[in-house]
Short mmCIF file of N, CA and C in Angstrom, two decimals:
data_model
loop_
_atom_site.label_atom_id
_atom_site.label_comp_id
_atom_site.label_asym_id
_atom_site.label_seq_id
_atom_site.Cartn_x
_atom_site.Cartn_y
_atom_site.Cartn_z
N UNK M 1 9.68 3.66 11.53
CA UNK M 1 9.88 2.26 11.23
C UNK M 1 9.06 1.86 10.00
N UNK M 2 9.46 1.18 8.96
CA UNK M 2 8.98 -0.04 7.61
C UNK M 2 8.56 -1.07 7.89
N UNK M 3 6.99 -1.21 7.27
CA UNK M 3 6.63 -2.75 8.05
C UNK M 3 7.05 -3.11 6.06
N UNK M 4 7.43 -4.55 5.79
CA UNK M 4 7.59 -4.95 4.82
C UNK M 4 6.16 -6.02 4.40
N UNK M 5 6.25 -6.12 3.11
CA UNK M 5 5.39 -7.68 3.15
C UNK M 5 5.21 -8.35 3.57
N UNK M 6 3.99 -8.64 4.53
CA UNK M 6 3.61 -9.89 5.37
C UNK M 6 3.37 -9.42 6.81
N UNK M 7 3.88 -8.10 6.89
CA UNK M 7 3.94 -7.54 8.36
C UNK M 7 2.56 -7.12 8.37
N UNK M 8 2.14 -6.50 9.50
CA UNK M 8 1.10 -5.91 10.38
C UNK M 8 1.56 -4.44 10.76
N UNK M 9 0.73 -3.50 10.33
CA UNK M 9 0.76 -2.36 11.49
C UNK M 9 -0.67 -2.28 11.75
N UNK M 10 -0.58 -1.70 13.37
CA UNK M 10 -1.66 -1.64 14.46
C UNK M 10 -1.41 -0.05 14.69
N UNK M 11 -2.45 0.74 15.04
CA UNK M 11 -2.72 2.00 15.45
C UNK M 11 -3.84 2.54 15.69
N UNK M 12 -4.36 3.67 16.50
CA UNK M 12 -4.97 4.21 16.28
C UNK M 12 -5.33 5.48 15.76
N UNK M 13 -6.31 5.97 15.24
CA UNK M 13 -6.40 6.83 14.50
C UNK M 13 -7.74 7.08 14.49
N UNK M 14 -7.50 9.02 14.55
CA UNK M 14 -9.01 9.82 14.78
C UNK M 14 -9.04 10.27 13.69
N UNK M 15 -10.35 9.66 12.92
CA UNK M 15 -10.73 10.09 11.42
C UNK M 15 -11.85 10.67 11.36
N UNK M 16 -11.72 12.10 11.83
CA UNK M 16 -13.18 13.06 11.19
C UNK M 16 -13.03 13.39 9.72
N UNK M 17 -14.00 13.52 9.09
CA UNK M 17 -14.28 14.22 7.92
C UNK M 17 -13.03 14.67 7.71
N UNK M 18 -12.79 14.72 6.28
CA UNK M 18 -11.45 14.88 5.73
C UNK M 18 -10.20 14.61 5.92
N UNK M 19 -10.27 14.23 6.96
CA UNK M 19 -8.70 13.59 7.78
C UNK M 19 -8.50 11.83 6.91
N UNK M 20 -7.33 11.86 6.30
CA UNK M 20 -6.99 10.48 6.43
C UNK M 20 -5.87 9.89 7.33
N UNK M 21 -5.76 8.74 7.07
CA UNK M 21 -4.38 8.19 7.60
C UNK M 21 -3.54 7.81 6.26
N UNK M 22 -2.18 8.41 6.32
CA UNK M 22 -1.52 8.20 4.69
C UNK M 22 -0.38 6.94 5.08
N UNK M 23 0.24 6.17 4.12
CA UNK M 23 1.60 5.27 4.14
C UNK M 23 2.30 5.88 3.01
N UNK M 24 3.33 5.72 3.06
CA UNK M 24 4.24 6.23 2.27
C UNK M 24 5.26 5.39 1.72
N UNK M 25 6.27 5.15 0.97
CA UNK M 25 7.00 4.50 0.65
C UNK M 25 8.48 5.12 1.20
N UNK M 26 9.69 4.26 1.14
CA UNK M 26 11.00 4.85 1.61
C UNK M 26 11.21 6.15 1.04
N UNK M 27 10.61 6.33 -0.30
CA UNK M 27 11.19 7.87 -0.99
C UNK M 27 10.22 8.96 -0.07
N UNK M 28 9.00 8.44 0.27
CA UNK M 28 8.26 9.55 0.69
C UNK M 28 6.95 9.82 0.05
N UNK M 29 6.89 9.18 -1.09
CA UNK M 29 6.03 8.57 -2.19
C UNK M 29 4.86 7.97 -1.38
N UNK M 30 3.45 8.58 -1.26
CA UNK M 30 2.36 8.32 -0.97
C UNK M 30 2.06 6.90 -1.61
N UNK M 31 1.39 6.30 -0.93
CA UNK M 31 1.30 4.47 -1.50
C UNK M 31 -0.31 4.17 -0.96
N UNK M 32 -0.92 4.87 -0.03
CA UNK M 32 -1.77 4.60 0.20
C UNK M 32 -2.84 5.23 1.47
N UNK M 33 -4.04 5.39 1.38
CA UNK M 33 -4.92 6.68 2.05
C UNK M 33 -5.70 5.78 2.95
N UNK M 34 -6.07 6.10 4.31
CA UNK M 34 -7.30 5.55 4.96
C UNK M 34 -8.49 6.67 5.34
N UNK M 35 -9.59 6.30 4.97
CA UNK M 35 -10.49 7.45 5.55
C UNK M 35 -11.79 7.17 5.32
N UNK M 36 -12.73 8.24 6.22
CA UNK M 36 -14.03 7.71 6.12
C UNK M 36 -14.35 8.68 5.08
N UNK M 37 -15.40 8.53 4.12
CA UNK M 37 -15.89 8.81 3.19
C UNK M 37 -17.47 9.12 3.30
N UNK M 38 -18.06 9.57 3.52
CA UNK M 38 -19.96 9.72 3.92
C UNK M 38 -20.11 8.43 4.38
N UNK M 39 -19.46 8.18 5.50
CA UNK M 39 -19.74 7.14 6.55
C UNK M 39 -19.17 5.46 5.85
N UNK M 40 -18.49 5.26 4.89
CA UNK M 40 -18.06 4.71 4.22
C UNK M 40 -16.70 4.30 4.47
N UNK M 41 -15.83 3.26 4.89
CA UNK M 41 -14.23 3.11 5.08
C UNK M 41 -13.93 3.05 3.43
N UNK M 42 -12.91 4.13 3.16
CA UNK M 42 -12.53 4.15 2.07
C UNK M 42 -10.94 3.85 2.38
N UNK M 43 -10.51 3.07 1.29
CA UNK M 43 -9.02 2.55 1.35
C UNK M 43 -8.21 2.59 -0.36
N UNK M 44 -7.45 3.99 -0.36
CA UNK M 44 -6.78 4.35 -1.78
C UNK M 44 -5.43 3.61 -1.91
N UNK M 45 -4.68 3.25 -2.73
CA UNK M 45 -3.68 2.64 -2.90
C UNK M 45 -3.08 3.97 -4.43
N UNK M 46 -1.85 3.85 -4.35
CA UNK M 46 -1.91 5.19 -5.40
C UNK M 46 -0.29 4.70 -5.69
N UNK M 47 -0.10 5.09 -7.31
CA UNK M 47 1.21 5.12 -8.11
C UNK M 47 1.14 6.50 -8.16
N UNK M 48 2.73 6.72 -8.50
CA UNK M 48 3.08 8.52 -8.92
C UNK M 48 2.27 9.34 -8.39
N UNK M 49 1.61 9.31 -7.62
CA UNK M 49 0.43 10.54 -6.74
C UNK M 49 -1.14 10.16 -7.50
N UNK M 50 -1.03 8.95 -8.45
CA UNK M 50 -2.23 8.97 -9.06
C UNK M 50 -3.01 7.87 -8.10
N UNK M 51 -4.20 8.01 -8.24
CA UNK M 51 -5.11 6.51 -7.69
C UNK M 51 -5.19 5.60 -8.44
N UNK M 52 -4.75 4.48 -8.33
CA UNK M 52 -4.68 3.16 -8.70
C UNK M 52 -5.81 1.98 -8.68
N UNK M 53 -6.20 2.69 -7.31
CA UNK M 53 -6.92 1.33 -6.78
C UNK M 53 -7.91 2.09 -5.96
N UNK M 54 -9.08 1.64 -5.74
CA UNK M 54 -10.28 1.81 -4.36
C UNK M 54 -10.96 0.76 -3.76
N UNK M 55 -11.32 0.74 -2.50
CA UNK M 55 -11.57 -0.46 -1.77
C UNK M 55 -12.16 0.62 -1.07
N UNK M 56 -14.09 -0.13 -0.81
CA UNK M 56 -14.91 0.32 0.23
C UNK M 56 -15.33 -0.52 0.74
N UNK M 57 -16.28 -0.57 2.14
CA UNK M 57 -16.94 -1.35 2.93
C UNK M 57 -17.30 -0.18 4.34
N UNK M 58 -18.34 -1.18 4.80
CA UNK M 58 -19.05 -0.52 5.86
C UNK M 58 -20.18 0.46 5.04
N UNK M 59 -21.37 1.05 5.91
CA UNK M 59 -22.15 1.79 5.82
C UNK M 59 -22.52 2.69 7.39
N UNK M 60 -22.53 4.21 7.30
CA UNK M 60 -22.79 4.35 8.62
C UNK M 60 -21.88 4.76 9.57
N UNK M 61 -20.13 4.33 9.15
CA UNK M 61 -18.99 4.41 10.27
C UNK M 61 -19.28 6.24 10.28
N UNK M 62 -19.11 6.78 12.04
CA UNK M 62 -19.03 7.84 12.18
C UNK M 62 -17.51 8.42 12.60
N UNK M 63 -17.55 9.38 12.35
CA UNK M 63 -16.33 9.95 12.61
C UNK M 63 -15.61 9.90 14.18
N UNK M 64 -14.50 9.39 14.47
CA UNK M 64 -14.15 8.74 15.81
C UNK M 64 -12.76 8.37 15.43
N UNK M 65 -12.42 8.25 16.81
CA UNK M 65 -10.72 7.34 17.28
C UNK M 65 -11.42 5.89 16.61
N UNK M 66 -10.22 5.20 15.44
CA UNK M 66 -10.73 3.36 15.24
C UNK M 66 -9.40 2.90 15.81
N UNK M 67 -9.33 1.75 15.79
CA UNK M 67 -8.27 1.05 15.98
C UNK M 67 -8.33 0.67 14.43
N UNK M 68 -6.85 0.68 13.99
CA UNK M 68 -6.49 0.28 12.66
C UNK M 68 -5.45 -0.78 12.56
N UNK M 69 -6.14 -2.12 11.78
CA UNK M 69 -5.07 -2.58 11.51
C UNK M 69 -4.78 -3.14 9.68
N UNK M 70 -3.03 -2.67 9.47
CA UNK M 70 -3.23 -3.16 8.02
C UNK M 70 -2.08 -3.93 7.55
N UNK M 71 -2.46 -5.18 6.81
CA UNK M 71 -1.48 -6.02 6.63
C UNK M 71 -1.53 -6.32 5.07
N UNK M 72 -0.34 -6.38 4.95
CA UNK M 72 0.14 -6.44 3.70
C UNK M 72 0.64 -8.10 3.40
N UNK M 73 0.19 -8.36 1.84
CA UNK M 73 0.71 -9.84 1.37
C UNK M 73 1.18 -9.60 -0.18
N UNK M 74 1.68 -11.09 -0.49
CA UNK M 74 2.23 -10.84 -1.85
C UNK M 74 1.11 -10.39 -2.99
N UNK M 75 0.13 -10.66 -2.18
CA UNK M 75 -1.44 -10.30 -3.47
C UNK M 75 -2.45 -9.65 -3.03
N UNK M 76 -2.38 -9.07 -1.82
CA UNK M 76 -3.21 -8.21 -1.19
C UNK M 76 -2.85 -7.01 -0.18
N UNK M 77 -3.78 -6.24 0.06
CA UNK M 77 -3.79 -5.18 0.95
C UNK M 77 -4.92 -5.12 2.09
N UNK M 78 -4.90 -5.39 3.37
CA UNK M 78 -6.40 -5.78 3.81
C UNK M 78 -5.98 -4.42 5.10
N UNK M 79 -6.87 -3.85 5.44
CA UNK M 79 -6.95 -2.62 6.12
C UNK M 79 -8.39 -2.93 7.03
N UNK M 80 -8.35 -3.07 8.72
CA UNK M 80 -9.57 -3.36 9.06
C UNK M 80 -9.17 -2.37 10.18
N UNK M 81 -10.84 -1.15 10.30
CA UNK M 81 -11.42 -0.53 10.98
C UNK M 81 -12.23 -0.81 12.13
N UNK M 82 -11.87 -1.37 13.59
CA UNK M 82 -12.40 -2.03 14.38
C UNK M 82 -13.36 -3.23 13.89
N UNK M 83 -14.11 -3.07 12.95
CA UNK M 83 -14.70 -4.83 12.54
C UNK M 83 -14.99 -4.63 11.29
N UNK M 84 -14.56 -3.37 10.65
CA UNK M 84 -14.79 -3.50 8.62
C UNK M 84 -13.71 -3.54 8.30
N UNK M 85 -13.49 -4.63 7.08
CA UNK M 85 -12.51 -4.62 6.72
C UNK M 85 -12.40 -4.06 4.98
N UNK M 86 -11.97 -3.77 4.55
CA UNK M 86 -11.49 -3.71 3.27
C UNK M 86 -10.14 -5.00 2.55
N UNK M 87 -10.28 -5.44 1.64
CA UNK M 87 -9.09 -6.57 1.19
C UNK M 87 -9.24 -6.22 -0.46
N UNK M 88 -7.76 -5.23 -0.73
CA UNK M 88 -7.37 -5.17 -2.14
C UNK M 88 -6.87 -5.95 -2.62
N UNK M 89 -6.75 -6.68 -3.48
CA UNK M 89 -6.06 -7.34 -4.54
C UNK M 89 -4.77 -6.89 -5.55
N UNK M 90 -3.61 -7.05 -5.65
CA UNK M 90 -2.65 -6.37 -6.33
C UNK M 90 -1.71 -7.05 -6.52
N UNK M 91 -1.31 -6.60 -7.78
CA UNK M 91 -1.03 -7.12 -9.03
C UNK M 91 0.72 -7.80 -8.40
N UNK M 92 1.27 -6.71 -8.11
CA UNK M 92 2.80 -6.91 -7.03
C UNK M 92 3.07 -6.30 -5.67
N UNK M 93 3.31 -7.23 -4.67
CA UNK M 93 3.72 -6.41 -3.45
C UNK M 93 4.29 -5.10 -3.45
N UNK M 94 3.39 -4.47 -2.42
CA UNK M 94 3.91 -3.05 -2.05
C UNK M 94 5.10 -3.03 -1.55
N UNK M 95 5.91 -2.25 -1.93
CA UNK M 95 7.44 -1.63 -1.28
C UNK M 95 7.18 -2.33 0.29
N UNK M 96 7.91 -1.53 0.80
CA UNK M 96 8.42 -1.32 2.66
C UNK M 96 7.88 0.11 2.43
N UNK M 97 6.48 0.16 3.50
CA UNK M 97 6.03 1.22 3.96
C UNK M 97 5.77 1.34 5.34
N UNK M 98 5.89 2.99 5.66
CA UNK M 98 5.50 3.37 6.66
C UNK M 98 4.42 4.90 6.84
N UNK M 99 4.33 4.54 8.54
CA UNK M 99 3.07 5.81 8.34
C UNK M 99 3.45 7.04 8.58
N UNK M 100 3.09 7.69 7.32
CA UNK M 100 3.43 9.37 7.32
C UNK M 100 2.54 10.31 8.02
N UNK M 101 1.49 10.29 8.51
CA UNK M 101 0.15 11.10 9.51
C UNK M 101 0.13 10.87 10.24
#
């Protein structure tokens, strides 16, 4: 399933070391990464396979099951890790994505 602009997806997700959670676009086209980073919520947003964008917060998160939730708007990207959130800023709404991991 495609959540579009304005929607919500909810999940959970076990993020040890190196593991992310990816979204993808309808082609299949990577759009965006969740993961912890040296205890760090890191949140990638990416064109053509390149990185575009980075968004951090938190200090400390250990590797574990989070509850994830990430909602998309016409000017943002906000991705929150049981109580950190990350909120990107962008330039034009993301496609209709869904989760590929």
């Amino acid at each position: 399933d495609f959540a579009a602009c304005g929607d919500a997806i909810y999940l959970q997700a076990d993020l040890p070391s190196g593991v992310n959670v990816r979204f993808d676009d309808k082609t299949g086209q990577q759009l965006m990464t969740i993961e912890i980073l040296s205890g760090v919520l890191t949140v990638k947003l990416y064109n053509n396979g390149s990185v575009v964008q980075t968004g951090t917060a938190g200090s400390g998160m250990t590797e574990k099951t989070y509850g994830v939730e990430v909602v998309t708007s016409q000017s943002s990207v906000t991705v929150t890790l049981d109580f950190v959130s990350v909120n990107i800023a962008i330039a034009t709404p993301l496609p209709m994505i869904k989760l590929a991991t």
